XYZ file of C-alpha atoms in Angstrom:
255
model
C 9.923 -12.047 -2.671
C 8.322 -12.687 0.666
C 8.465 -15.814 2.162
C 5.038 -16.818 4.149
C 4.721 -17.689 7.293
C 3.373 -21.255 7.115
C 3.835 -24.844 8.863
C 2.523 -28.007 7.254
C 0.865 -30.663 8.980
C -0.046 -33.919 8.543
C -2.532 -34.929 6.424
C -0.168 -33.151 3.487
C -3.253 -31.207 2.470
C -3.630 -28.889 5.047
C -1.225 -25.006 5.815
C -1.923 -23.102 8.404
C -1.441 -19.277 7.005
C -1.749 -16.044 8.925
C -1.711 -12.453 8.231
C -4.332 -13.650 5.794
C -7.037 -12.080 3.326
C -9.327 -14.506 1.815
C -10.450 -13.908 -1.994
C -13.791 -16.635 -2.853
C -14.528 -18.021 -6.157
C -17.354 -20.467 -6.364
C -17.096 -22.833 -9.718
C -18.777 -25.950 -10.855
C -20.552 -25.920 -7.690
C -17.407 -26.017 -5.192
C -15.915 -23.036 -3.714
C -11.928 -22.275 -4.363
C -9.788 -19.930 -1.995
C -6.358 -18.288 -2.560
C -4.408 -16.743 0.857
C -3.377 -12.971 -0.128
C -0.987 -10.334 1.709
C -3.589 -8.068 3.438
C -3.929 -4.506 1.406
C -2.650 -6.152 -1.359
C -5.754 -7.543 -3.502
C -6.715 -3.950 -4.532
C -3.273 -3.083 -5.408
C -3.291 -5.731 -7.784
C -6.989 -5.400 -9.151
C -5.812 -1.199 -9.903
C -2.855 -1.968 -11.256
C -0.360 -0.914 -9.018
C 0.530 -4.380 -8.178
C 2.172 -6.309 -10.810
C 4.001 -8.665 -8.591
C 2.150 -11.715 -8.088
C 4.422 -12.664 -5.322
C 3.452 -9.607 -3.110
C -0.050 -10.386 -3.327
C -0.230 -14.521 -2.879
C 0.974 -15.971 0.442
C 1.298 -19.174 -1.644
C 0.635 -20.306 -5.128
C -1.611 -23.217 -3.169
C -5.586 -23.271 -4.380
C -8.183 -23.611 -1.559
C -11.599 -25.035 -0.302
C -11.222 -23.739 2.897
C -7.737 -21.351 3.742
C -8.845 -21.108 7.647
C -8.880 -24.854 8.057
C -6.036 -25.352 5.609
C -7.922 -27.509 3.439
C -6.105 -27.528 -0.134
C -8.695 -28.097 -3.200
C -7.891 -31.919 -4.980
C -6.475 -31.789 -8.645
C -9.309 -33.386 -9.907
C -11.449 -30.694 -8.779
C -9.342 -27.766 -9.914
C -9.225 -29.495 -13.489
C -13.227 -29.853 -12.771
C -14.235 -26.613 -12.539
C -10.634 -24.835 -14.153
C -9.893 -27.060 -17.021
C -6.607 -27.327 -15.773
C -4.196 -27.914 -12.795
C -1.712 -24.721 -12.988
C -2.333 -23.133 -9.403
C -0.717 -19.801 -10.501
C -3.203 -19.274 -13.467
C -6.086 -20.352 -11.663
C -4.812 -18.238 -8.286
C -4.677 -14.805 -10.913
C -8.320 -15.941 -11.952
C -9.424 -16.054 -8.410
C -7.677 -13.156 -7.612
C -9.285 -11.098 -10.673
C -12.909 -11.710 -10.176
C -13.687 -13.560 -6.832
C -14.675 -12.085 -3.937
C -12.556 -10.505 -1.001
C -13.640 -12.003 2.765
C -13.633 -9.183 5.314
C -14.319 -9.158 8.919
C -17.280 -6.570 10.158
C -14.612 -4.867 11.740
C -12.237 -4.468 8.462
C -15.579 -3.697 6.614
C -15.994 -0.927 9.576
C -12.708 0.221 8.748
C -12.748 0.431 4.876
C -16.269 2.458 5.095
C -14.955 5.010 7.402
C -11.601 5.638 5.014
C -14.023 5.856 2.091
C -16.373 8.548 4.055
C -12.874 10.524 4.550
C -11.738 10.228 1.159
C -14.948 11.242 0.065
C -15.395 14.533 1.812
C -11.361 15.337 1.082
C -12.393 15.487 -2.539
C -15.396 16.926 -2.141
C -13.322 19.698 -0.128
C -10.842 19.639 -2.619
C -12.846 20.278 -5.416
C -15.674 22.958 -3.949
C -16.591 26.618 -2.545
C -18.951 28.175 -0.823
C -19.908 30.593 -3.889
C -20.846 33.505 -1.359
C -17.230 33.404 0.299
C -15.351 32.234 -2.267
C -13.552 30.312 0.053
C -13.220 26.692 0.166
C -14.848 24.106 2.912
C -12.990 22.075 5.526
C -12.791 18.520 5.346
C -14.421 18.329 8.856
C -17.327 20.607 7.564
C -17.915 18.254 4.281
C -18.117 15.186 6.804
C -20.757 16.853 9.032
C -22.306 18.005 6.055
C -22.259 14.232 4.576
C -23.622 12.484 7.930
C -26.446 15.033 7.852
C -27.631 14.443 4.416
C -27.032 10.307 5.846
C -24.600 9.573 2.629
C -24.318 5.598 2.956
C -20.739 5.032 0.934
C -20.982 2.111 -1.502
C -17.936 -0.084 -1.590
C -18.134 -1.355 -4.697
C -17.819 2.231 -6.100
C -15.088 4.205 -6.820
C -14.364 7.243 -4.053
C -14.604 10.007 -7.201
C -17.741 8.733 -8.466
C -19.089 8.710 -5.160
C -18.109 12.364 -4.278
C -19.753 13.494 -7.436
C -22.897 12.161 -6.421
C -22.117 13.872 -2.763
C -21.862 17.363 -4.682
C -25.111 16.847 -6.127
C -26.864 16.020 -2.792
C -24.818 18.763 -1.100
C -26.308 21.355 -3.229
C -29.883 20.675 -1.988
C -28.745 21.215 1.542
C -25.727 24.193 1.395
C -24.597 26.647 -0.531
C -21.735 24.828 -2.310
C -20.391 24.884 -6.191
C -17.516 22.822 -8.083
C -15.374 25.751 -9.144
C -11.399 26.182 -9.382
C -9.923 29.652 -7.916
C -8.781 32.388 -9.559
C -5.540 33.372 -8.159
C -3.184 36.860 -8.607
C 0.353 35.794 -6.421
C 2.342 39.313 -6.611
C 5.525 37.946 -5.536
C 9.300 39.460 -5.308
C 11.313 38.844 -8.138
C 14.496 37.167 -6.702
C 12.111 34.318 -3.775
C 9.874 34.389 -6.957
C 11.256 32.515 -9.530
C 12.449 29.835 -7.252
C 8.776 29.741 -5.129
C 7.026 29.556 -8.807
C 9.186 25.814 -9.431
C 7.102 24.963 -5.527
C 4.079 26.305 -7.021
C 3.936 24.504 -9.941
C 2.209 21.287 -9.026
C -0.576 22.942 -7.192
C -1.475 25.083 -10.002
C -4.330 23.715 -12.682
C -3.612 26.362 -15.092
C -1.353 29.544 -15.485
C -3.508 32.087 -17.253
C -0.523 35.184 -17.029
C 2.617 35.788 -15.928
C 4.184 38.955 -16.144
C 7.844 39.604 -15.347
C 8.489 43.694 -14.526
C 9.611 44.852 -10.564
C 7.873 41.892 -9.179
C 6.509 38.556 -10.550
C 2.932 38.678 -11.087
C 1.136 35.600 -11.584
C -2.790 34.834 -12.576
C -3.872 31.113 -12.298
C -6.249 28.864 -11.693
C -6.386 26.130 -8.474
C -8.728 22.813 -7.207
C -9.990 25.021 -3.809
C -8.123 22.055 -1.796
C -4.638 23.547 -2.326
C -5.871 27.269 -1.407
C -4.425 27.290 2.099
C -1.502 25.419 1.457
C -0.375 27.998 -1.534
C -1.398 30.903 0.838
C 1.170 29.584 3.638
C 3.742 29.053 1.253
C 3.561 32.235 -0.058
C 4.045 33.831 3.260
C 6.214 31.969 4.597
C 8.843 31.741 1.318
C 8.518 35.704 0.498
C 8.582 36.524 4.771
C 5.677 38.060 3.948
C 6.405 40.293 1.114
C 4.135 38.216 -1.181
C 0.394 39.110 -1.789
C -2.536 36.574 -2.897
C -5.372 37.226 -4.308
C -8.595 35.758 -4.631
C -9.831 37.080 -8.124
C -13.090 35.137 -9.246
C -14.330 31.468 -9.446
C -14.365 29.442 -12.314
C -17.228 27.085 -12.803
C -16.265 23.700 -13.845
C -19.073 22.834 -16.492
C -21.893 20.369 -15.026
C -21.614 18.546 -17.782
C -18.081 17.589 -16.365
C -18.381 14.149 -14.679
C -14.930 13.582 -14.343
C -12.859 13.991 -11.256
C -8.968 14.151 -11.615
């Protein structure tokens, strides 16, 4: 458990917090703060979180966390109907609103633009090459088109709707990669166990002089199987680019 760094002064209502992110709840006409660990509200709105002692800086209830002003029992039981802090801190926490600085909101909207395009990369080809994009490309390709991310959706739905705008503007398809790895029998079976989680879907494997594999990838993992491949079998090992496989439009989902 982490202790916070506070230090209370006189009048007994008021703690001085830093470090702090600010989640708002207005209720009954007042407004309500709780002091959270920065980086830790989404944690605990995904799921990830489960330790409400990682995410509050203290179980206290708030009008006003910057001035240290803690809300009056009266008006927690007000607008609550009751005076547990730790309940109403996970209701605040749930569904009130974060507080972020233009700067941290500068921040989070440039992560999201990355994130979006390394999907986006992850997931697509240019049909013509075969080959997959760079992230770099997909960003260019993004600020062209002037894709305004939406914080208040997820970075998957977001690169869906990406795709679709892409596709007015470039030659670009969701697909997965047919694969053939011809690889030496004896660096085979162990590189197959490295493989493994970069692989979508193994459509053949055949076992004579050399281990012959046909399989299907997410374009994002192309290069990084091609390297390993060489590098693993010094060379010996061959990869093959066989065909593209068109995930179905009517796919909307993004693993």
């Amino acid at each position: 458990m982490r202790t916070a760094a506070m230090s209370i002064f006189t009048p007994t209502n008021q703690i001085r917090l830093t470090n702090v992110a600010v989640v708002r709840m207005k209720r009954g006409g007042k407004r309500f703060e709780i002091a959270c660990y920065k980086n830790k509200v989404v944690g605990w709105r995904s799921g990830v979180e489960k330790d409400l002692d990682e995410v509050l800086q203290t179980h206290s209830v708030f009008v006003n966390v910057s001035k240290g002003q803690v809300a009056k029992k009266e008006d927690l039981i007000s607008a609550f109907g009751t005076d547990d802090q730790t309940e109403i801190c996970k209701q605040i926490l749930t569904k009130g609103e974060v507080q972020v600085s233009d700067k941290e909101r500068h921040t989070q909207l440039e992560q999201m633009f990355r994130d979006i395009a390394t999907i986006v990369a992850d997931k697509c080809v240019n049909p013509e090459t075969k080959r997959p994009y760079t992230v770099i490309l997909i960003e260019r390709a993004m600020k062209d088109i002037h894709y305004s991310v939406k914080t208040n959706r997820s970075t998957k739905q977001q690169a869906l709707e990406v795709i679709k705008q892409l596709k007015e503007k470039m030659k670009i398809e969701r697909a997965h990669m047919r694969l053939r790895f011809i690889l030496p029998v004896n660096e085979g079976k162990k590189l197959k166990e490295k493989l493994k989680p970069l692989i979508k879907v193994v459509e053949s494997e055949d076992y004579n002089q050399q281990l012959e594999i046909v399989c299907l990838i997410d374009p994002g993992c192309f290069r990084e199987i091609d390297e390993l491949i060489k590098k693993e079998t010094k060379g010996k090992g061959s990869l093959e680019v066989l065909s593209l496989k068109d995930v179905e439009e009517g796919d909307e989902k993004l693993e």
